[in-house]
GROMACS .gro file of C-alpha atoms in nm:
model
  419
    1MET     CA    1  -6.067  -5.509   1.679
    2LYS     CA    2  -5.872  -5.333   1.951
    3ALA     CA    3  -5.611  -5.607   1.955
    4HIS     CA    4  -5.565  -5.574   1.578
    5TYR     CA    5  -5.509  -5.199   1.618
    6ARG     CA    6  -5.247  -5.259   1.885
    7ARG     CA    7  -5.061  -5.498   1.658
    8ALA     CA    8  -5.070  -5.249   1.369
    9SER     CA    9  -4.938  -4.959   1.579
   10ALA     CA   10  -4.665  -5.175   1.722
   11ASP     CA   11  -4.549  -5.283   1.379
   12PRO     CA   12  -4.200  -5.129   1.325
   13SER     CA   13  -4.242  -5.110   0.950
   14ASN     CA   14  -4.550  -4.891   0.992
   15THR     CA   15  -4.358  -4.652   1.221
   16LEU     CA   16  -4.071  -4.631   0.975
   17ARG     CA   17  -4.313  -4.556   0.694
   18LYS     CA   18  -4.460  -4.263   0.887
   19LYS     CA   19  -4.115  -4.122   0.960
   20CYS     CA   20  -4.028  -4.140   0.593
   21GLU     CA   21  -4.344  -3.953   0.503
   22VAL     CA   22  -4.263  -3.676   0.753
   23PHE     CA   23  -3.906  -3.648   0.623
   24THR     CA   24  -4.034  -3.627   0.266
   25ASP     CA   25  -4.265  -3.341   0.360
   26ILE     CA   26  -3.976  -3.153   0.523
   27MET     CA   27  -3.755  -3.198   0.218
   28ASP     CA   28  -4.032  -3.072  -0.008
   29GLU     CA   29  -4.061  -2.755   0.200
   30PHE     CA   30  -3.683  -2.708   0.196
   31THR     CA   31  -3.673  -2.749  -0.181
   32SER     CA   32  -3.940  -2.486  -0.225
   33CYS     CA   33  -3.717  -2.236  -0.034
   34SER     CA   34  -3.396  -2.287  -0.234
   35LEU     CA   35  -3.159  -2.015  -0.358
   36GLU     CA   36  -3.359  -1.984  -0.678
   37TYR     CA   37  -3.621  -1.783  -0.490
   38LEU     CA   38  -3.374  -1.526  -0.349
   39PRO     CA   39  -3.347  -1.185  -0.517
   40GLU     CA   40  -3.046  -1.130  -0.739
   41ASN     CA   41  -2.913  -0.847  -0.523
   42ILE     CA   42  -2.890  -1.081  -0.225
   43LEU     CA   43  -2.724  -1.349  -0.436
   44ILE     CA   44  -2.466  -1.098  -0.558
   45ASP     CA   45  -2.393  -0.998  -0.199
   46VAL     CA   46  -2.340  -1.364  -0.111
   47LEU     CA   47  -2.112  -1.417  -0.410
   48SER     CA   48  -1.902  -1.114  -0.314
   49TYR     CA   49  -1.754  -1.313  -0.023
   50LEU     CA   50  -1.599  -1.568  -0.258
   51SER     CA   51  -1.245  -1.555  -0.389
   52ILE     CA   52  -1.174  -1.514  -0.759
   53ARG     CA   53  -1.119  -1.885  -0.814
   54GLU     CA   54  -1.438  -1.976  -0.621
   55LEU     CA   55  -1.628  -1.711  -0.812
   56VAL     CA   56  -1.523  -1.861  -1.145
   57ARG     CA   57  -1.627  -2.206  -1.026
   58ALA     CA   58  -1.964  -2.074  -0.910
   59GLY     CA   59  -2.030  -1.950  -1.263
   60ARG     CA   60  -2.034  -2.312  -1.384
   61VAL     CA   61  -2.333  -2.413  -1.169
   62CYS     CA   62  -2.609  -2.294  -1.400
   63LYS     CA   63  -2.693  -2.027  -1.654
   64ARG     CA   64  -2.838  -1.794  -1.393
   65TRP     CA   65  -2.530  -1.811  -1.174
   66ARG     CA   66  -2.309  -1.761  -1.476
   67ARG     CA   67  -2.495  -1.440  -1.552
   68LEU     CA   68  -2.474  -1.324  -1.189
   69VAL     CA   69  -2.103  -1.397  -1.165
   70LYS     CA   70  -2.038  -1.165  -1.459
   71ASP     CA   71  -2.198  -0.875  -1.274
   72GLN     CA   72  -1.940  -0.594  -1.261
   73ARG     CA   73  -2.011  -0.525  -0.895
   74LEU     CA   74  -1.820  -0.845  -0.820
   75TRP     CA   75  -1.517  -0.737  -1.024
   76ARG     CA   76  -1.429  -0.397  -0.882
   77LEU     CA   77  -1.141  -0.518  -0.664
   78VAL     CA   78  -0.965  -0.818  -0.819
   79ASP     CA   79  -0.684  -0.975  -0.618
   80LEU     CA   80  -0.497  -1.256  -0.795
   81THR     CA   81  -0.188  -1.256  -0.571
   82ALA     CA   82  -0.316  -1.560  -0.380
   83TRP     CA   83  -0.381  -1.753  -0.705
   84LYS     CA   84  -0.058  -1.943  -0.758
   85GLY     CA   85   0.039  -2.024  -1.113
   86THR     CA   86  -0.138  -1.736  -1.281
   87THR     CA   87  -0.033  -1.742  -1.647
   88SER     CA   88  -0.107  -1.523  -1.946
   89ARG     CA   89  -0.365  -1.778  -2.060
   90ILE     CA   90  -0.560  -1.735  -1.736
   91LEU     CA   91  -0.535  -1.356  -1.764
   92TRP     CA   92  -0.677  -1.364  -2.115
   93ALA     CA   93  -0.967  -1.586  -2.001
   94LEU     CA   94  -1.052  -1.355  -1.712
   95LEU     CA   95  -1.030  -1.046  -1.931
   96ARG     CA   96  -1.255  -1.183  -2.204
   97GLN     CA   97  -1.524  -1.328  -1.978
   98TYR     CA   98  -1.533  -1.129  -1.654
   99LEU     CA   99  -1.325  -0.808  -1.635
  100GLY     CA  100  -1.499  -0.498  -1.763
  101CYS     CA  101  -1.581  -0.136  -1.698
  102GLY     CA  102  -1.640  -0.201  -1.327
  103LEU     CA  103  -1.276  -0.283  -1.252
  104ARG     CA  104  -1.111  -0.028  -1.021
  105CYS     CA  105  -0.817  -0.213  -0.861
  106LEU     CA  106  -0.616  -0.505  -0.997
  107ARG     CA  107  -0.353  -0.702  -0.802
  108LEU     CA  108  -0.138  -0.953  -0.991
  109ARG     CA  109   0.141  -1.195  -0.899
  110GLY     CA  110   0.404  -1.256  -1.164
  111LEU     CA  111   0.624  -1.551  -1.250
  112LEU     CA  112   0.958  -1.400  -1.147
  113LEU     CA  113   1.008  -1.652  -0.866
  114SER     CA  114   0.834  -1.936  -1.045
  115VAL     CA  115   1.020  -2.237  -1.183
  116ARG     CA  116   0.821  -2.223  -1.505
  117GLY     CA  117   0.897  -1.858  -1.574
  118GLY     CA  118   0.771  -1.726  -1.905
  119THR     CA  119   0.605  -1.406  -2.019
  120PHE     CA  120   0.350  -1.273  -1.775
  121LEU     CA  121   0.222  -0.942  -1.913
  122SER     CA  122   0.218  -0.892  -2.288
  123GLU     CA  123   0.162  -0.575  -2.487
  124ALA     CA  124  -0.153  -0.719  -2.645
  125TRP     CA  125  -0.304  -0.802  -2.306
  126LEU     CA  126  -0.229  -0.456  -2.167
  127LYS     CA  127  -0.389  -0.290  -2.469
  128ALA     CA  128  -0.698  -0.508  -2.429
  129LEU     CA  129  -0.706  -0.423  -2.058
  130SER     CA  130  -0.702  -0.052  -2.140
  131THR     CA  131  -0.994  -0.097  -2.379
  132ARG     CA  132  -1.216  -0.319  -2.165
  133CYS     CA  133  -1.139  -0.157  -1.828
  134PRO     CA  134  -1.138   0.221  -1.884
  135ARG     CA  135  -1.188   0.295  -1.511
  136LEU     CA  136  -0.892   0.100  -1.374
  137GLY     CA  137  -0.721   0.333  -1.127
  138ARG     CA  138  -0.482   0.115  -0.924
  139LEU     CA  139  -0.244  -0.160  -1.040
  140TYR     CA  140  -0.037  -0.372  -0.802
  141LEU     CA  141   0.231  -0.605  -0.942
  142LEU     CA  142   0.410  -0.857  -0.722
  143HIS     CA  143   0.720  -1.048  -0.840
  144ALA     CA  144   0.661  -0.949  -1.202
  145ASP     CA  145   0.930  -0.951  -1.469
  146LEU     CA  146   0.865  -0.636  -1.671
  147ARG     CA  147   1.180  -0.651  -1.882
  148SER     CA  148   0.978  -0.761  -2.184
  149LEU     CA  149   0.787  -0.431  -2.180
  150PRO     CA  150   0.973  -0.138  -2.341
  151SER     CA  151   0.794   0.134  -2.146
  152CYS     CA  152   0.531   0.191  -1.881
  153GLN     CA  153   0.328   0.383  -2.138
  154LEU     CA  154   0.180   0.047  -2.234
  155LEU     CA  155  -0.004   0.044  -1.902
  156PRO     CA  156  -0.367   0.163  -1.900
  157PRO     CA  157  -0.380   0.543  -1.927
  158SER     CA  158  -0.646   0.558  -1.656
  159LEU     CA  159  -0.400   0.447  -1.384
  160LYS     CA  160  -0.358   0.681  -1.090
  161VAL     CA  161  -0.162   0.451  -0.857
  162LEU     CA  162   0.111   0.208  -0.964
  163GLU     CA  163   0.265  -0.019  -0.700
  164LEU     CA  164   0.558  -0.249  -0.778
  165ARG     CA  165   0.691  -0.497  -0.524
  166GLY     CA  166   0.982  -0.729  -0.594
  167CYS     CA  167   0.974  -0.660  -0.970
  168GLU     CA  168   1.243  -0.644  -1.239
  169LEU     CA  169   1.250  -0.333  -1.458
  170PRO     CA  170   1.409  -0.261  -1.797
  171HIS     CA  171   1.645   0.031  -1.847
  172GLY     CA  172   1.396   0.278  -1.996
  173PHE     CA  173   1.075   0.161  -1.831
  174PHE     CA  174   0.977   0.502  -1.693
  175ASN     CA  175   1.070   0.702  -2.001
  176GLN     CA  176   0.799   0.914  -2.158
  177ASP     CA  177   0.822   0.948  -2.534
  178LEU     CA  178   0.589   1.245  -2.553
  179PRO     CA  179   0.770   1.578  -2.539
  180THR     CA  180   0.705   1.764  -2.217
  181PRO     CA  181   0.777   2.135  -2.223
  182SER     CA  182   0.970   2.273  -1.932
  183PRO     CA  183   0.753   2.457  -1.677
  184ALA     CA  184   0.780   2.828  -1.744
  185TYR     CA  185   0.707   2.955  -1.399
  186ALA     CA  186   0.939   3.255  -1.384
  187GLY     CA  187   0.771   3.395  -1.076
  188ALA     CA  188   0.805   3.079  -0.868
  189THR     CA  189   0.887   3.139  -0.501
  190SER     CA  190   1.045   2.919  -0.238
  191SER     CA  191   0.704   2.779  -0.147
  192ALA     CA  192   0.653   2.662  -0.509
  193LYS     CA  193   0.303   2.804  -0.536
  194GLN     CA  194   0.237   2.770  -0.906
  195LYS     CA  195  -0.087   2.860  -1.073
  196ASP     CA  196  -0.305   2.581  -1.205
  197ARG     CA  197  -0.209   2.515  -1.566
  198PRO     CA  198  -0.330   2.242  -1.799
  199THR     CA  199  -0.091   1.948  -1.790
  200PRO     CA  200   0.022   1.784  -2.114
  201SER     CA  201  -0.107   1.446  -2.219
  202GLY     CA  202   0.106   1.148  -2.123
  203ILE     CA  203   0.150   0.931  -1.816
  204SER     CA  204  -0.132   1.009  -1.573
  205ILE     CA  205   0.006   0.823  -1.268
  206GLU     CA  206  -0.015   1.035  -0.955
  207SER     CA  207   0.128   0.793  -0.699
  208LEU     CA  208   0.424   0.557  -0.758
  209ILE     CA  209   0.511   0.300  -0.489
  210LEU     CA  210   0.832   0.099  -0.521
  211ASN     CA  211   0.896  -0.167  -0.259
  212ASN     CA  212   1.202  -0.390  -0.279
  213VAL     CA  213   1.280  -0.317  -0.645
  214PRO     CA  214   1.659  -0.365  -0.670
  215SER     CA  215   1.672  -0.274  -1.038
  216PHE     CA  216   1.543   0.080  -0.974
  217LYS     CA  217   1.842   0.313  -1.021
  218ASP     CA  218   1.920   0.682  -1.052
  219HIS     CA  219   1.841   0.698  -1.423
  220HIS     CA  220   1.492   0.560  -1.349
  221LEU     CA  221   1.445   0.834  -1.093
  222GLN     CA  222   1.561   1.093  -1.345
  223SER     CA  223   1.300   0.967  -1.592
  224LEU     CA  224   1.025   1.054  -1.344
  225THR     CA  225   1.093   1.424  -1.392
  226SER     CA  226   0.895   1.407  -1.717
  227TRP     CA  227   0.583   1.285  -1.534
  228GLN     CA  228   0.367   1.593  -1.505
  229ARG     CA  229   0.112   1.445  -1.261
  230LEU     CA  230   0.331   1.259  -1.013
  231SER     CA  231   0.258   1.391  -0.663
  232ARG     CA  232   0.354   1.098  -0.436
  233LEU     CA  233   0.665   0.879  -0.450
  234GLU     CA  234   0.759   0.597  -0.212
  235LEU     CA  235   1.106   0.442  -0.230
  236CYS     CA  236   1.118   0.144   0.005
  237ASP     CA  237   1.430  -0.072  -0.008
  238THR     CA  238   1.550   0.077  -0.337
  239PHE     CA  239   1.915   0.022  -0.255
  240ARG     CA  240   2.059   0.156  -0.581
  241VAL     CA  241   1.921   0.507  -0.547
  242THR     CA  242   2.203   0.737  -0.437
  243ALA     CA  243   2.217   1.082  -0.285
  244ASN     CA  244   2.338   1.229  -0.615
  245GLY     CA  245   2.039   1.081  -0.797
  246LEU     CA  246   1.796   1.224  -0.545
  247ARG     CA  247   1.973   1.560  -0.547
  248SER     CA  248   1.954   1.588  -0.925
  249CYS     CA  249   1.576   1.527  -0.923
  250ALA     CA  250   1.492   1.768  -0.643
  251ALA     CA  251   1.266   2.056  -0.740
  252LYS     CA  252   1.473   2.371  -0.761
  253ASP     CA  253   1.484   2.704  -0.941
  254GLY     CA  254   1.642   2.671  -1.283
  255THR     CA  255   1.693   2.878  -1.594
  256CYS     CA  256   1.341   2.802  -1.719
  257GLY     CA  257   1.165   2.816  -1.385
  258VAL     CA  258   1.119   2.527  -1.144
  259GLU     CA  259   1.294   2.208  -1.257
  260GLY     CA  260   1.295   1.848  -1.138
  261LEU     CA  261   1.004   1.677  -0.963
  262PHE     CA  262   0.833   2.010  -0.900
  263ARG     CA  263   0.486   1.856  -0.860
  264LEU     CA  264   0.594   1.607  -0.594
  265LYS     CA  265   0.421   1.675  -0.262
  266SER     CA  266   0.492   1.354  -0.069
  267LEU     CA  267   0.816   1.154  -0.055
  268GLU     CA  268   0.904   0.841   0.143
  269ILE     CA  269   1.254   0.696   0.173
  270SER     CA  270   1.312   0.388   0.386
  271ILE     CA  271   1.583   0.123   0.403
  272THR     CA  272   1.539  -0.184   0.622
  273ILE     CA  273   1.825  -0.370   0.782
  274ARG     CA  274   1.940  -0.625   0.525
  275GLN     CA  275   2.275  -0.794   0.487
  276GLY     CA  276   2.457  -0.803   0.157
  277TYR     CA  277   2.370  -0.448   0.046
  278GLN     CA  278   2.583  -0.137   0.069
  279LEU     CA  279   2.372   0.149   0.197
  280GLN     CA  280   2.385   0.455  -0.027
  281MET     CA  281   2.233   0.697   0.227
  282ALA     CA  282   2.007   0.849  -0.036
  283SER     CA  283   1.843   1.086   0.214
  284PHE     CA  284   2.159   1.299   0.206
  285GLY     CA  285   2.025   1.420  -0.128
  286LEU     CA  286   1.760   1.621   0.058
  287GLY     CA  287   2.030   1.862   0.169
  288ALA     CA  288   1.995   2.050  -0.159
  289GLY     CA  289   1.640   2.146  -0.063
  290TRP     CA  290   1.317   2.052  -0.235
  291LEU     CA  291   1.067   2.316  -0.339
  292GLY     CA  292   0.705   2.227  -0.283
  293LEU     CA  293   0.766   1.909  -0.079
  294GLU     CA  294   0.504   1.909   0.197
  295GLU     CA  295   0.523   1.556   0.340
  296LEU     CA  296   0.834   1.348   0.412
  297SER     CA  297   0.855   0.998   0.556
  298LEU     CA  298   1.185   0.844   0.667
  299GLY     CA  299   1.228   0.486   0.779
  300GLY     CA  300   1.496   0.246   0.891
  301LYS     CA  301   1.856   0.342   0.818
  302GLU     CA  302   1.758   0.661   0.637
  303VAL     CA  303   1.624   0.835   0.947
  304ALA     CA  304   1.958   0.930   1.100
  305HIS     CA  305   2.090   1.081   0.775
  306GLY     CA  306   1.761   1.239   0.673
  307LEU     CA  307   1.720   1.429   0.999
  308LEU     CA  308   2.040   1.619   0.920
  309CYS     CA  309   1.887   1.754   0.598
  310VAL     CA  310   1.521   1.806   0.689
  311SER     CA  311   1.580   2.166   0.794
  312ARG     CA  312   1.655   2.250   0.426
  313LEU     CA  313   1.298   2.165   0.323
  314LYS     CA  314   1.136   2.505   0.365
  315ASP     CA  315   0.788   2.393   0.251
  316LEU     CA  316   0.767   2.085   0.476
  317LYS     CA  317   0.444   2.048   0.672
  318ARG     CA  318   0.439   1.684   0.792
  319LEU     CA  319   0.730   1.462   0.898
  320TYR     CA  320   0.699   1.089   0.973
  321LEU     CA  321   0.973   0.876   1.131
  322LYS     CA  322   0.914   0.499   1.110
  323ALA     CA  323   1.076   0.174   1.226
  324CYS     CA  324   1.403   0.314   1.358
  325THR     CA  325   1.611   0.371   1.670
  326ILE     CA  326   1.680   0.730   1.772
  327ARG     CA  327   1.904   0.858   2.049
  328GLU     CA  328   1.766   1.123   2.281
  329MET     CA  329   2.028   1.385   2.198
  330GLN     CA  330   1.984   1.315   1.827
  331ILE     CA  331   1.612   1.385   1.821
  332VAL     CA  332   1.649   1.690   2.048
  333ARG     CA  333   1.920   1.837   1.825
  334SER     CA  334   1.709   1.770   1.516
  335CYS     CA  335   1.403   1.939   1.666
  336ARG     CA  336   1.611   2.247   1.736
  337MET     CA  337   1.694   2.269   1.368
  338LEU     CA  338   1.328   2.214   1.274
  339ARG     CA  339   1.225   2.531   1.454
  340ASP     CA  340   1.314   2.726   1.140
  341LEU     CA  341   1.039   2.546   0.944
  342ALA     CA  342   0.740   2.772   0.999
  343GLY     CA  343   0.497   2.544   0.814
  344LEU     CA  344   0.577   2.224   1.004
  345HIS     CA  345   0.267   2.131   1.205
  346ARG     CA  346   0.291   1.754   1.252
  347LEU     CA  347   0.568   1.520   1.368
  348GLU     CA  348   0.479   1.152   1.405
  349PHE     CA  349   0.682   0.863   1.546
  350LEU     CA  350   0.577   0.514   1.438
  351ASP     CA  351   0.748   0.200   1.572
  352VAL     CA  352   1.036   0.410   1.706
  353VAL     CA  353   1.272   0.303   1.984
  354PHE     CA  354   1.406   0.598   2.185
  355GLN     CA  355   1.749   0.545   2.340
  356LEU     CA  356   1.763   0.738   2.667
  357ARG     CA  357   2.056   0.780   2.902
  358LEU     CA  358   2.018   0.624   3.244
  359CYS     CA  359   2.103   0.882   3.508
  360PRO     CA  360   2.264   0.755   3.832
  361SER     CA  361   2.004   0.940   4.040
  362GLU     CA  362   1.717   0.740   3.895
  363GLY     CA  363   1.566   0.468   4.110
  364GLU     CA  364   1.594   0.094   4.080
  365GLY     CA  365   1.249   0.073   3.928
  366GLU     CA  366   1.369   0.243   3.611
  367GLU     CA  367   1.683   0.033   3.602
  368GLU     CA  368   1.468  -0.277   3.567
  369GLN     CA  369   1.321  -0.133   3.246
  370GLU     CA  370   1.656  -0.146   3.069
  371GLY     CA  371   1.634  -0.362   2.759
  372GLU     CA  372   1.262  -0.432   2.803
  373GLY     CA  373   1.125  -0.105   2.667
  374THR     CA  374   0.830   0.105   2.777
  375PRO     CA  375   0.544   0.101   2.527
  376ALA     CA  376   0.388   0.429   2.433
  377GLY     CA  377   0.131   0.339   2.175
  378GLY     CA  378  -0.175   0.540   2.087
  379ASP     CA  379  -0.230   0.907   2.029
  380ASN     CA  380  -0.064   1.219   2.154
  381VAL     CA  381   0.104   1.217   2.495
  382ASN     CA  382  -0.044   1.505   2.694
  383SER     CA  383   0.098   1.691   2.990
  384GLU     CA  384  -0.134   1.509   3.233
  385SER     CA  385   0.074   1.189   3.209
  386LYS     CA  386   0.270   1.073   3.509
  387PRO     CA  387   0.597   1.264   3.552
  388ASP     CA  388   0.805   0.946   3.587
  389GLU     CA  389   0.712   0.818   3.243
  390PRO     CA  390   1.011   0.854   3.007
  391ILE     CA  391   0.799   0.917   2.699
  392SER     CA  392   0.620   1.198   2.881
  393LYS     CA  393   0.951   1.362   2.970
  394LEU     CA  394   1.074   1.342   2.613
  395HIS     CA  395   0.742   1.473   2.488
  396ARG     CA  396   0.760   1.781   2.708
  397THR     CA  397   1.111   1.854   2.585
  398LEU     CA  398   1.010   1.828   2.221
  399ALA     CA  399   0.692   2.028   2.280
  400VAL     CA  400   0.898   2.320   2.409
  401LEU     CA  401   1.122   2.309   2.102
  402LEU     CA  402   0.827   2.280   1.860
  403PRO     CA  403   0.532   2.458   2.025
  404CYS     CA  404   0.325   2.479   1.704
  405CYS     CA  405   0.376   2.117   1.604
  406THR     CA  406   0.153   1.821   1.690
  407LEU     CA  407   0.356   1.530   1.828
  408THR     CA  408   0.217   1.180   1.785
  409TYR     CA  409   0.356   0.849   1.913
  410SER     CA  410   0.237   0.511   1.784
  411ASN     CA  411   0.377   0.185   1.916
  412CYS     CA  412   0.693   0.347   2.049
  413SER     CA  413   0.924   0.217   2.323
  414VAL     CA  414   1.219   0.323   2.536
  415ARG     CA  415   1.560   0.164   2.578
  416TYR     CA  416   1.806   0.283   2.842
  417ASN     CA  417   2.178   0.313   2.779
  418GLU     CA  418   2.436   0.327   3.052
  419PRO     CA  419   2.599   0.671   3.092
   0.00000   0.00000   0.00000
């Protein structure tokens, strides 16, 4: 009997059968704890980590997942810029099945650089988007050909922020057909403190961002004067905007009160170094003054010209200088002119290279820093810094010229020039 038991336990087939039974029990327990038993809130949180294409594919798994994928919490921020080959047919499918009242931000890539080309945004699709997505507040268009659209009034009226990057625009894209009465603010002062008045119906965009839009010209900028809610304008690499165009749109006292972009509070002008373009030096248009402008950002090639005109902006409170190279005497001379701006309380340098003169009395240790640069990233440079630091010396000089202004340096460096 004992020998028979030993032979049975030593049988390999019997051992394999037991292992299969144990594995089957484990699989049964794993099946009982599948995703079907998780709450829907947890499943929605898991699905939120998927891209738009993966989310659409997940909706084909089963009926329950299809219902969960259509939850509007998953469609608040929709980014289709990484989806190559997005056509109008795909946009119609997404709008009819998934996009709804939960949509807040929409990012689209057009077919401007595509070999296939074709119409990307149609009037019918934009009207349907306005109806199905009444809470859409931000629209970002990348490489989109908008020449088939007669006006930007076809965009959803709920938009607050419109960002265009590398797009083509028609001649009258920013025109507003609705009549806008001129602002009758007879008692307007230099600080442009107007009383709150109801604004007329029309384009409700408050922030317009244009980045590398070569077709944006002076007449487009002039059309923005009819936008009664525009408070922020960014012109990045808009090479065809001239000083005359910017000067004609500046808020100023006219026959009927304040004219131009009188509601504009923030303006950014930046031109990067690019070959093949003739710089128009649009920042010279600030020399005419701009009533009510509180924040100004200059970048690239526009910094040197803009600093000559900043002292004319009597209402300026914040000044940002980005991605440029400034000589020591240039920034010191500019800060002397900024002393007349009583409201200026913040001056920030971002990615700025300061060109300092190398004095003969300085030691060899500083001579070795020539061409390498001394980083000065972070927050404000206080007076407790080491006295041999060049950024600290420049900071103390500027602090004396602007005692009521906060100076901030972020990712700045120093380059020495021979005397």
